Amino acid sequence: RLELSWKEENRAAQIAAAEAVAIGREVAQDSERQGEQLAHANDLADETKYSLDKAKRGIRNLTWTGWIANLVTKDVVPPEDKIKRYLSRSSSSQDVAGPLLKNDYKDAPENCRAAVEAFQNYLCNLEILENCESPQQRIAATVVCAQLHAKAAAEVSRLHMEAPPDIYQRLYDDLSAAHNYQRQMERHATGQPDPKKSPLSSLRSELVLESSTDTAETLEKLEEQEKHLDSLSNNLNELQYLSQSISQAFDDQSDVLDELDGKAEALTDETRLVIRRADQLAQKSLFKRTKPKMENLVAIRHMQTGKYLVIDRTIKDVVVGEFHPELSVFSFWSRSDCTTFGLQNTCTNTWLGQVLGGGIACSSTSYGRREEWDMDLGEDTSALLCASANWGNGGWISVRPNDCAFIIGGHDLNARKEADKWKLVNLAKLME
């Protein structure tokens, strides 16, 4: 009963370790798929940005000033081709001892072909594992190698009674050497010591030597225990390798997600810019421009100071100050075919926009290109963009703290993040 008990315990431990490895491989495969999806999304973001840049140059080319601007600026460069990027990777192998075995087995009989092909497939994937650079690649290659090794081992075991002894022995030895080489690569990747040089291995050898004078039954039991410990050690090593690779893969995916988040915001701004330019050209080409429609009454609140845009009659300019029931009220105008909107003060009947000197004022008597504004109306607060600033690229509006003067910043993502936040307060809802 005691002998049966420790055998059952060994078998149960090996089953548990095998299940843990299987779960680890499934998680690794899921991680690899997620990494591939994120990489594909990243490539799509780069391709979309390239298309938008080409569209901007094409739209600019329809005007004289834009045509001249295109002549003096560089053309947009397409994103790096994915195939070229893959082929340009370094194929240098990891610094581990022992070359991969390459035996063509041309003299193998027909009934050994399946085992030979399974073994050679395993060797080919070991070469792929050897040349992997990223954690995602190593995870995928490790999982595939484990599957192919299991298949090759099953095919070689089937040949034990069918194939010539020399062919079987060569395949068995070569498969064992290749599998040991895979373990060596995994230990090198995780920084583990060689188990042959570890204190535990030396202790095992001493125990075997001390037991050499014992009975054959004891030696057989020690040998079985040694195989059991080696099997558990291999499973634990693979689990550690998988866990470290998965952890690194998740860290890399987190970085890619942050990068994608920034690209998505930049693409949103670029898309709105292209739409604004296309709307402007469309309005020019029409015999009759689309008439704007008054939507509601709003007050423009500066979130950093809590104050509002107010018309200062003494200097005939727009400033940031306390709310005024007449001079802080603007009518919100929009066109059905445009993303931009206009803001007309209800007291002076003048439009808020950019003047010829480049500043912001509320002095225009008509709603034109210089009086077009844009912001993310889906958000409670958002940066405010003057659509005509920076030669039609737009400029995000901020307020200088010391004198509350208006500042027109850049049009890119960084400028939007640094710009002040504004809120269009719907006065009609407040009155209700």
Coordinates of N, CA and C in Angstrom, one line a residue, residues 270-349:
E270 N -7.3 65.0 -36.6 CA -7.0 65.1 -38.0 C -8.2 64.9 -38.9
T271 N -9.1 64.0 -38.5 CA -10.3 63.8 -39.2 C -11.2 65.0 -39.2
R272 N -11.4 65.6 -38.1 CA -12.2 66.8 -38.0 C -11.6 68.0 -38.8
L273 N -10.2 68.0 -38.9 CA -9.6 69.0 -39.7 C -9.9 68.8 -41.2
V274 N -9.8 67.6 -41.6 CA -10.1 67.2 -43.0 C -11.5 67.6 -43.4
I275 N -12.4 67.2 -42.4 CA -13.8 67.5 -42.7 C -14.1 69.0 -42.8
R276 N -13.4 69.8 -41.9 CA -13.6 71.3 -42.0 C -13.1 71.8 -43.3
R277 N -11.9 71.4 -43.7 CA -11.4 71.9 -45.0 C -12.3 71.5 -46.2
A278 N -12.8 70.2 -46.1 CA -13.7 69.8 -47.2 C -15.0 70.6 -47.2
D279 N -15.5 70.9 -46.0 CA -16.7 71.7 -45.9 C -16.5 73.1 -46.5
Q280 N -15.3 73.7 -46.2 CA -15.0 75.0 -46.7 C -15.0 75.0 -48.2
L281 N -14.3 74.0 -48.8 CA -14.2 74.0 -50.2 C -15.6 73.7 -50.9
A282 N -16.4 72.9 -50.2 CA -17.7 72.6 -50.7 C -18.6 73.9 -50.7
Q283 N -18.5 74.7 -49.6 CA -19.3 75.9 -49.6 C -18.8 76.9 -50.7
K284 N -17.5 76.9 -51.0 CA -17.0 77.8 -52.0 C -17.5 77.4 -53.4
S285 N -17.7 76.1 -53.6 CA -18.1 75.6 -54.9 C -19.6 75.7 -55.2
L286 N -20.3 75.9 -54.1 CA -21.8 76.0 -54.3 C -22.2 77.4 -54.7
F287 N -23.2 77.5 -55.6 CA -23.7 78.8 -56.0 C -24.4 79.6 -54.8
K288 N -24.9 78.8 -53.9 CA -25.6 79.4 -52.7 C -25.2 78.6 -51.5
R289 N -24.6 79.3 -50.6 CA -24.1 78.6 -49.4 C -25.3 78.2 -48.5
T290 N -25.1 77.1 -47.8 CA -26.1 76.6 -46.9 C -26.3 77.6 -45.7
K291 N -27.5 78.0 -45.5 CA -27.8 79.0 -44.5 C -27.6 78.4 -43.1
P292 N -27.0 79.1 -42.2 CA -26.9 78.6 -40.8 C -28.3 78.7 -40.1
K293 N -28.4 77.9 -39.1 CA -29.6 77.8 -38.3 C -29.3 78.1 -36.8
M294 N -30.1 78.9 -36.2 CA -29.9 79.2 -34.8 C -30.5 78.1 -34.0
E295 N -29.7 77.5 -33.1 CA -30.1 76.3 -32.3 C -30.6 76.7 -30.9
N296 N -29.8 77.5 -30.2 CA -30.2 77.8 -28.8 C -29.3 79.0 -28.4
L297 N -29.5 79.4 -27.1 CA -28.7 80.4 -26.5 C -27.8 79.8 -25.5
V298 N -26.5 80.3 -25.6 CA -25.5 79.7 -24.7 C -24.7 80.8 -24.1
A299 N -24.0 80.4 -23.0 CA -23.0 81.2 -22.4 C -21.7 80.4 -22.4
I300 N -20.6 81.0 -22.7 CA -19.3 80.3 -22.9 C -18.5 80.4 -21.6
R301 N -18.3 79.3 -20.9 CA -17.7 79.4 -19.5 C -16.3 78.8 -19.7
H302 N -15.3 79.6 -19.0 CA -13.9 79.2 -19.0 C -13.8 78.4 -17.7
M303 N -13.5 77.1 -17.8 CA -13.5 76.2 -16.7 C -12.4 76.4 -15.7
Q304 N -11.2 76.9 -16.2 CA -10.1 77.1 -15.2 C -10.4 78.3 -14.2
T305 N -11.1 79.3 -14.7 CA -11.4 80.4 -13.8 C -12.8 80.4 -13.3
G306 N -13.7 79.7 -14.0 CA -15.1 79.7 -13.7 C -15.8 80.9 -14.2
K307 N -15.2 81.8 -15.0 CA -15.8 83.0 -15.5 C -16.3 82.7 -17.0
Y308 N -16.9 83.8 -17.6 CA -17.5 83.7 -18.8 C -17.0 84.7 -19.8
L309 N -17.2 84.4 -21.1 CA -16.8 85.3 -22.2 C -17.8 86.5 -22.1
V310 N -17.3 87.7 -22.0 CA -18.2 88.9 -21.9 C -17.7 89.9 -22.9
I311 N -18.6 90.7 -23.5 CA -18.3 91.7 -24.4 C -18.0 93.0 -23.6
D312 N -16.8 93.5 -23.7 CA -16.4 94.8 -22.9 C -16.7 95.9 -23.9
R313 N -17.7 96.7 -23.6 CA -18.1 97.8 -24.5 C -17.1 99.0 -24.4
T314 N -16.3 99.1 -23.3 CA -15.4 100.2 -23.2 C -14.2 100.0 -24.2
I315 N -13.7 98.8 -24.4 CA -12.6 98.6 -25.3 C -13.1 97.8 -26.5
K316 N -14.5 97.6 -26.6 CA -15.1 96.9 -27.8 C -14.3 95.6 -28.1
D317 N -14.2 94.8 -27.1 CA -13.5 93.5 -27.3 C -14.1 92.5 -26.4
V318 N -13.7 91.2 -26.5 CA -14.3 90.2 -25.7 C -13.3 89.8 -24.7
V319 N -13.7 89.6 -23.4 CA -12.8 89.3 -22.3 C -13.5 88.2 -21.5
V320 N -12.7 87.7 -20.5 CA -13.2 86.7 -19.6 C -13.5 87.5 -18.3
G321 N -14.8 87.4 -17.8 CA -15.2 88.1 -16.6 C -16.5 87.4 -16.0
E322 N -17.1 88.2 -15.2 CA -18.3 87.7 -14.5 C -19.5 87.6 -15.5
F323 N -20.4 86.7 -15.3 CA -21.5 86.5 -16.2 C -22.4 87.8 -16.2
H324 N -22.7 88.2 -17.5 CA -23.6 89.4 -17.7 C -24.8 88.8 -18.4
P325 N -26.1 89.2 -18.0 CA -27.3 88.7 -18.6 C -27.5 89.0 -20.1
E326 N -26.7 90.0 -20.6 CA -26.9 90.4 -22.0 C -25.5 90.2 -22.7
L327 N -24.5 90.7 -22.2 CA -23.2 90.7 -22.9 C -22.5 89.4 -22.8
S328 N -23.0 88.4 -22.0 CA -22.4 87.1 -22.0 C -23.3 86.0 -22.7
V329 N -24.3 86.5 -23.4 CA -25.2 85.5 -24.0 C -25.0 85.5 -25.5
F330 N -24.8 84.3 -26.0 CA -24.5 84.1 -27.5 C -25.5 83.2 -28.1
S331 N -25.9 83.4 -29.3 CA -26.8 82.5 -30.0 C -25.9 81.5 -30.7
F332 N -26.2 80.2 -30.7 CA -25.5 79.1 -31.3 C -26.0 78.8 -32.6
W333 N -25.2 79.0 -33.7 CA -25.6 78.8 -35.1 C -24.8 77.6 -35.7
S334 N -25.5 76.8 -36.5 CA -24.8 75.7 -37.1 C -25.4 75.4 -38.5
R335 N -24.6 74.8 -39.4 CA -25.1 74.4 -40.7 C -25.3 72.9 -40.7
S336 N -26.2 72.4 -41.4 CA -26.5 71.0 -41.4 C -25.4 70.2 -42.1
D337 N -24.6 70.8 -43.0 CA -23.6 70.0 -43.7 C -22.2 70.4 -43.1
C338 N -22.1 71.0 -42.0 CA -20.8 71.4 -41.4 C -20.7 70.9 -40.0
T339 N -19.5 70.7 -39.6 CA -19.2 70.3 -38.2 C -18.9 71.6 -37.3
T340 N -18.6 72.7 -37.9 CA -18.3 73.9 -37.2 C -19.6 74.6 -36.8
F341 N -19.4 75.6 -36.0 CA -20.6 76.4 -35.5 C -20.2 77.9 -35.4
G342 N -21.2 78.8 -35.3 CA -20.9 80.2 -35.1 C -21.5 80.7 -33.8
L343 N -20.9 81.7 -33.2 CA -21.4 82.3 -31.9 C -21.6 83.8 -32.1
Q344 N -22.9 84.2 -32.0 CA -23.3 85.6 -32.2 C -23.8 86.2 -30.9
N345 N -23.2 87.3 -30.5 CA -23.7 87.9 -29.2 C -25.0 88.5 -29.4
T346 N -26.0 88.3 -28.5 CA -27.3 88.7 -28.7 C -27.5 90.2 -28.4
C347 N -26.6 90.8 -27.7 CA -26.7 92.2 -27.4 C -26.1 93.1 -28.5
T348 N -25.0 92.7 -29.0 CA -24.3 93.6 -30.1 C -24.6 93.0 -31.5
N349 N -25.2 91.8 -31.6 CA -25.4 91.2 -32.9 C -24.1 91.0 -33.7

